[in-house]
Short mmCIF file of C-alpha atoms in Angstrom, two decimals:
data_model
loop_
_atom_site.label_atom_id
_atom_site.label_comp_id
_atom_site.label_asym_id
_atom_site.label_seq_id
_atom_site.Cartn_x
_atom_site.Cartn_y
_atom_site.Cartn_z
CA UNK A 1 -14.64 -5.86 10.31
CA UNK A 2 -16.79 -3.62 12.54
CA UNK A 3 -14.61 -4.24 15.57
CA UNK A 4 -14.91 -0.57 16.56
CA UNK A 5 -17.65 2.03 16.25
CA UNK A 6 -15.32 4.55 14.57
CA UNK A 7 -11.63 5.44 14.27
CA UNK A 8 -12.04 8.36 16.69
CA UNK A 9 -14.34 6.68 19.23
CA UNK A 10 -13.82 2.91 19.09
CA UNK A 11 -16.14 2.17 22.04
CA UNK A 12 -16.28 -1.21 23.73
CA UNK A 13 -12.98 -2.67 24.89
CA UNK A 14 -10.87 -2.38 21.73
CA UNK A 15 -8.37 0.11 20.34
CA UNK A 16 -4.93 -0.09 18.78
CA UNK A 17 -2.89 0.76 15.71
CA UNK A 18 -3.81 0.02 12.12
CA UNK A 19 -1.75 -0.71 9.02
CA UNK A 20 -4.46 0.91 6.90
CA UNK A 21 -2.55 1.66 3.69
CA UNK A 22 -1.56 5.24 2.81
CA UNK A 23 -3.37 5.05 -0.53
CA UNK A 24 -3.19 8.80 -1.21
CA UNK A 25 0.60 8.74 -0.92
CA UNK A 26 0.86 5.50 -2.91
CA UNK A 27 -1.18 6.87 -5.81
CA UNK A 28 0.84 10.10 -5.74
CA UNK A 29 4.02 8.02 -5.89
CA UNK A 30 2.88 6.68 -9.26
CA UNK A 31 2.71 10.23 -10.59
CA UNK A 32 6.01 11.16 -8.95
CA UNK A 33 7.82 8.30 -10.67
CA UNK A 34 5.89 8.33 -13.94
CA UNK A 35 4.25 11.75 -14.48
CA UNK A 36 2.79 10.65 -17.81
CA UNK A 37 0.82 7.80 -16.18
CA UNK A 38 -2.89 7.75 -16.97
CA UNK A 39 -3.95 4.21 -16.04
CA UNK A 40 -3.37 1.93 -13.05
CA UNK A 41 -3.99 -1.81 -12.97
CA UNK A 42 -5.01 -3.50 -9.74
CA UNK A 43 -5.16 -7.26 -9.32
CA UNK A 44 -6.96 -8.22 -6.12
CA UNK A 45 -8.38 -11.28 -4.42
CA UNK A 46 -12.13 -11.64 -4.74
CA UNK A 47 -12.19 -13.57 -1.44
CA UNK A 48 -10.54 -10.85 0.66
CA UNK A 49 -12.96 -8.13 1.68
CA UNK A 50 -10.15 -5.78 2.67
CA UNK A 51 -8.59 -6.17 -0.79
CA UNK A 52 -11.82 -5.08 -2.45
CA UNK A 53 -12.16 -2.12 -0.08
CA UNK A 54 -8.61 -1.04 -0.91
CA UNK A 55 -9.25 -1.36 -4.64
CA UNK A 56 -12.33 0.85 -4.36
CA UNK A 57 -10.47 3.42 -2.27
CA UNK A 58 -7.65 3.39 -4.82
CA UNK A 59 -10.17 4.11 -7.59
CA UNK A 60 -11.53 7.13 -5.72
CA UNK A 61 -8.08 8.45 -4.86
CA UNK A 62 -6.63 7.84 -8.31
CA UNK A 63 -9.48 9.71 -9.98
CA UNK A 64 -8.50 12.86 -8.08
CA UNK A 65 -5.04 12.59 -9.63
CA UNK A 66 -6.36 12.03 -13.14
CA UNK A 67 -5.67 8.30 -13.05
CA UNK A 68 -8.06 5.64 -14.30
CA UNK A 69 -8.05 2.32 -12.44
CA UNK A 70 -8.66 -1.01 -14.16
CA UNK A 71 -9.10 -4.14 -12.10
CA UNK A 72 -8.89 -7.91 -12.38
CA UNK A 73 -9.73 -10.41 -9.65
CA UNK A 74 -8.15 -13.71 -8.65
CA UNK A 75 -9.07 -16.54 -6.30
CA UNK A 76 -5.54 -17.83 -5.67
CA UNK A 77 -1.92 -16.79 -6.24
CA UNK A 78 -1.48 -19.03 -9.30
CA UNK A 79 -3.88 -16.74 -11.21
CA UNK A 80 -2.01 -13.51 -10.46
CA UNK A 81 0.26 -13.40 -13.50
CA UNK A 82 -2.54 -14.10 -15.97
CA UNK A 83 -4.74 -11.49 -14.32
CA UNK A 84 -1.92 -8.94 -14.51
CA UNK A 85 -1.39 -9.76 -18.19
CA UNK A 86 -5.10 -9.15 -18.82
CA UNK A 87 -4.47 -5.54 -17.76
CA UNK A 88 -1.60 -5.05 -20.21
CA UNK A 89 -1.49 -1.49 -21.47
CA UNK A 90 -1.80 0.19 -18.08
CA UNK A 91 1.00 2.57 -17.08
CA UNK A 92 1.35 1.23 -13.55
CA UNK A 93 0.26 -1.61 -11.31
CA UNK A 94 -0.71 -1.18 -7.68
CA UNK A 95 -0.37 -4.05 -5.21
CA UNK A 96 -2.16 -3.37 -1.92
CA UNK A 97 -2.24 -5.29 1.36
CA UNK A 98 -3.60 -8.39 -0.33
CA UNK A 99 -2.04 -11.65 0.87
CA UNK A 100 -3.06 -13.61 -2.22
CA UNK A 101 -1.60 -11.15 -4.71
CA UNK A 102 1.50 -10.40 -2.65
CA UNK A 103 2.32 -14.11 -2.56
CA UNK A 104 2.35 -14.06 -6.37
CA UNK A 105 3.76 -10.56 -6.87
CA UNK A 106 6.46 -11.85 -9.21
CA UNK A 107 3.65 -12.47 -11.72
CA UNK A 108 2.69 -8.80 -11.58
CA UNK A 109 6.34 -7.80 -11.93
CA UNK A 110 6.80 -9.98 -15.01
CA UNK A 111 3.69 -8.57 -16.65
CA UNK A 112 4.86 -5.04 -15.83
CA UNK A 113 8.32 -5.57 -17.27
CA UNK A 114 6.84 -7.00 -20.46
CA UNK A 115 4.60 -3.98 -20.98
CA UNK A 116 6.71 -1.14 -19.59
CA UNK A 117 4.61 -0.44 -16.50
CA UNK A 118 5.87 0.37 -13.02
CA UNK A 119 4.76 -1.55 -9.92
CA UNK A 120 3.91 0.30 -6.72
CA UNK A 121 3.41 -1.89 -3.65
CA UNK A 122 2.13 -1.51 -0.12
CA UNK A 123 4.94 -3.53 1.45
CA UNK A 124 8.74 -3.24 1.19
CA UNK A 125 9.27 -7.00 0.70
CA UNK A 126 7.55 -6.73 -2.68
CA UNK A 127 10.18 -4.17 -3.72
CA UNK A 128 12.92 -6.67 -2.92
CA UNK A 129 11.01 -9.11 -5.15
CA UNK A 130 10.91 -6.70 -8.10
CA UNK A 131 8.37 -3.93 -7.54
CA UNK A 132 9.52 -0.40 -8.37
CA UNK A 133 8.75 1.12 -5.00
CA UNK A 134 6.61 0.88 -1.87
CA UNK A 135 5.24 3.54 0.38
CA UNK A 136 4.41 1.48 3.41
CA UNK A 137 3.64 1.47 7.09
CA UNK A 138 6.72 1.01 9.26
CA UNK A 139 5.70 -2.14 11.12
CA UNK A 140 8.20 -1.63 13.94
CA UNK A 141 6.98 1.90 14.66
CA UNK A 142 3.37 0.74 14.46
CA UNK A 143 4.08 -1.95 17.06
CA UNK A 144 5.93 0.56 19.23
CA UNK A 145 2.93 2.88 19.16
CA UNK A 146 0.61 -0.01 20.04
CA UNK A 147 2.85 -0.71 23.01
CA UNK A 148 2.49 2.86 24.22
CA UNK A 149 -1.29 2.51 23.97
CA UNK A 150 -1.11 -0.67 26.03
CA UNK A 151 0.77 1.26 28.73
CA UNK A 152 -2.02 3.85 28.73
CA UNK A 153 -4.56 1.10 29.38
CA UNK A 154 -2.64 -1.19 31.73
CA UNK A 155 -0.65 1.35 33.72
CA UNK A 156 -2.48 4.64 33.36
CA UNK A 157 -6.01 3.24 33.64
CA UNK A 158 -7.39 4.65 30.40
CA UNK A 159 -10.47 3.07 28.82
CA UNK A 160 -9.59 1.43 25.45
CA UNK A 161 -12.90 2.54 23.99
CA UNK A 162 -11.95 6.18 24.56
CA UNK A 163 -8.55 5.97 22.82
CA UNK A 164 -8.73 6.71 19.07
CA UNK A 165 -7.49 3.95 16.78
CA UNK A 166 -4.22 5.18 15.34
CA UNK A 167 -3.62 5.10 11.61
CA UNK A 168 -0.02 5.60 10.56
CA UNK A 169 0.94 8.77 8.70
CA UNK A 170 3.94 10.49 7.17
CA UNK A 171 3.62 13.39 9.60
CA UNK A 172 4.18 10.91 12.44
CA UNK A 173 7.23 9.49 10.69
CA UNK A 174 5.50 6.10 10.51
CA UNK A 175 5.65 5.60 6.74
CA UNK A 176 8.72 4.45 4.84
CA UNK A 177 9.61 4.72 1.16
CA UNK A 178 11.54 1.78 -0.30
CA UNK A 179 12.78 1.96 -3.89
CA UNK A 180 14.38 -0.44 -6.37
CA UNK A 181 16.19 1.56 -9.08
CA UNK A 182 17.12 -1.58 -11.05
CA UNK A 183 13.48 -2.68 -11.17
CA UNK A 184 12.44 0.79 -12.28
CA UNK A 185 14.91 0.57 -15.18
CA UNK A 186 13.55 -2.84 -16.20
CA UNK A 187 10.04 -1.40 -16.13
CA UNK A 188 10.99 1.46 -18.40
CA UNK A 189 10.82 4.34 -15.91
CA UNK A 190 14.15 5.28 -14.30
CA UNK A 191 13.60 6.69 -10.82
CA UNK A 192 13.62 10.50 -10.70
CA UNK A 193 16.40 11.85 -8.50
CA UNK A 194 13.84 13.53 -6.25
CA UNK A 195 12.27 10.16 -5.45
CA UNK A 196 15.63 8.47 -4.87
CA UNK A 197 16.69 11.29 -2.57
CA UNK A 198 13.74 10.91 -0.23
CA UNK A 199 13.84 7.11 -0.07
CA UNK A 200 14.28 5.57 3.36
CA UNK A 201 15.73 2.39 1.85
CA UNK A 202 17.14 1.43 -1.55
CA UNK A 203 17.30 -2.20 -2.69
CA UNK A 204 18.20 -4.04 -5.88
#
C-alpha cells in the first residue's frame, strides 16, 4: 500500500506491527505434514492486491522446497469451491490472508477431502472450519507489541518514522501452530507425531 518507505525505515509518521504471513513456515508445514507433496493449489481473489502478492510470494517460496504452485482466481466467495475443484490433483491447498477465500474456505476443504489433499491456512479459524493446520500470526501478541510501540511514541518521544515496522516471527514467539487431526485424517494425511507435538492448539 506504500504507507511506509521500507520495513526498516518507515519514514513519515507511520509505524506499527504487521500480520504479514509467515509464508516460508507455511510452505514448510506442507512438507512436514505431507513429505511426498509436489504440488500446491492456491485459490485467491483477483480483486485483492494483497492476495495476489501472497500467491506470488508463495510460488517463489514453494519453488525452493521443490513444490510447484498452481493457481485459480475468484471474484467472490461463491466461486471458491469450483475454483478449488479446478485444481484437483494437487497435493495440498494453501489459503492465505484473503478475505474472499477465507469466507468460503469450506469449499476448499470439500475439494481437498474429495481429492486427498491437505489444506494449510494462514488463520486458526479456518482450521476450526476444516483446514488441516495453520501457522499464523498470534493476533493478541501482535496487538501487544503495537501497544509497546505506541508507548515509545506517546511516552518516550520516539519518532514513528524511525521505528522499524515489526513483522511477527517464530523467534519472537509471535506465531502459533493450530492443527486439526480429524481434518488431516479426512484429507488422507494423518498428522505426524512431530507436528502434533509442537502444536500450540489442537482442534477438531
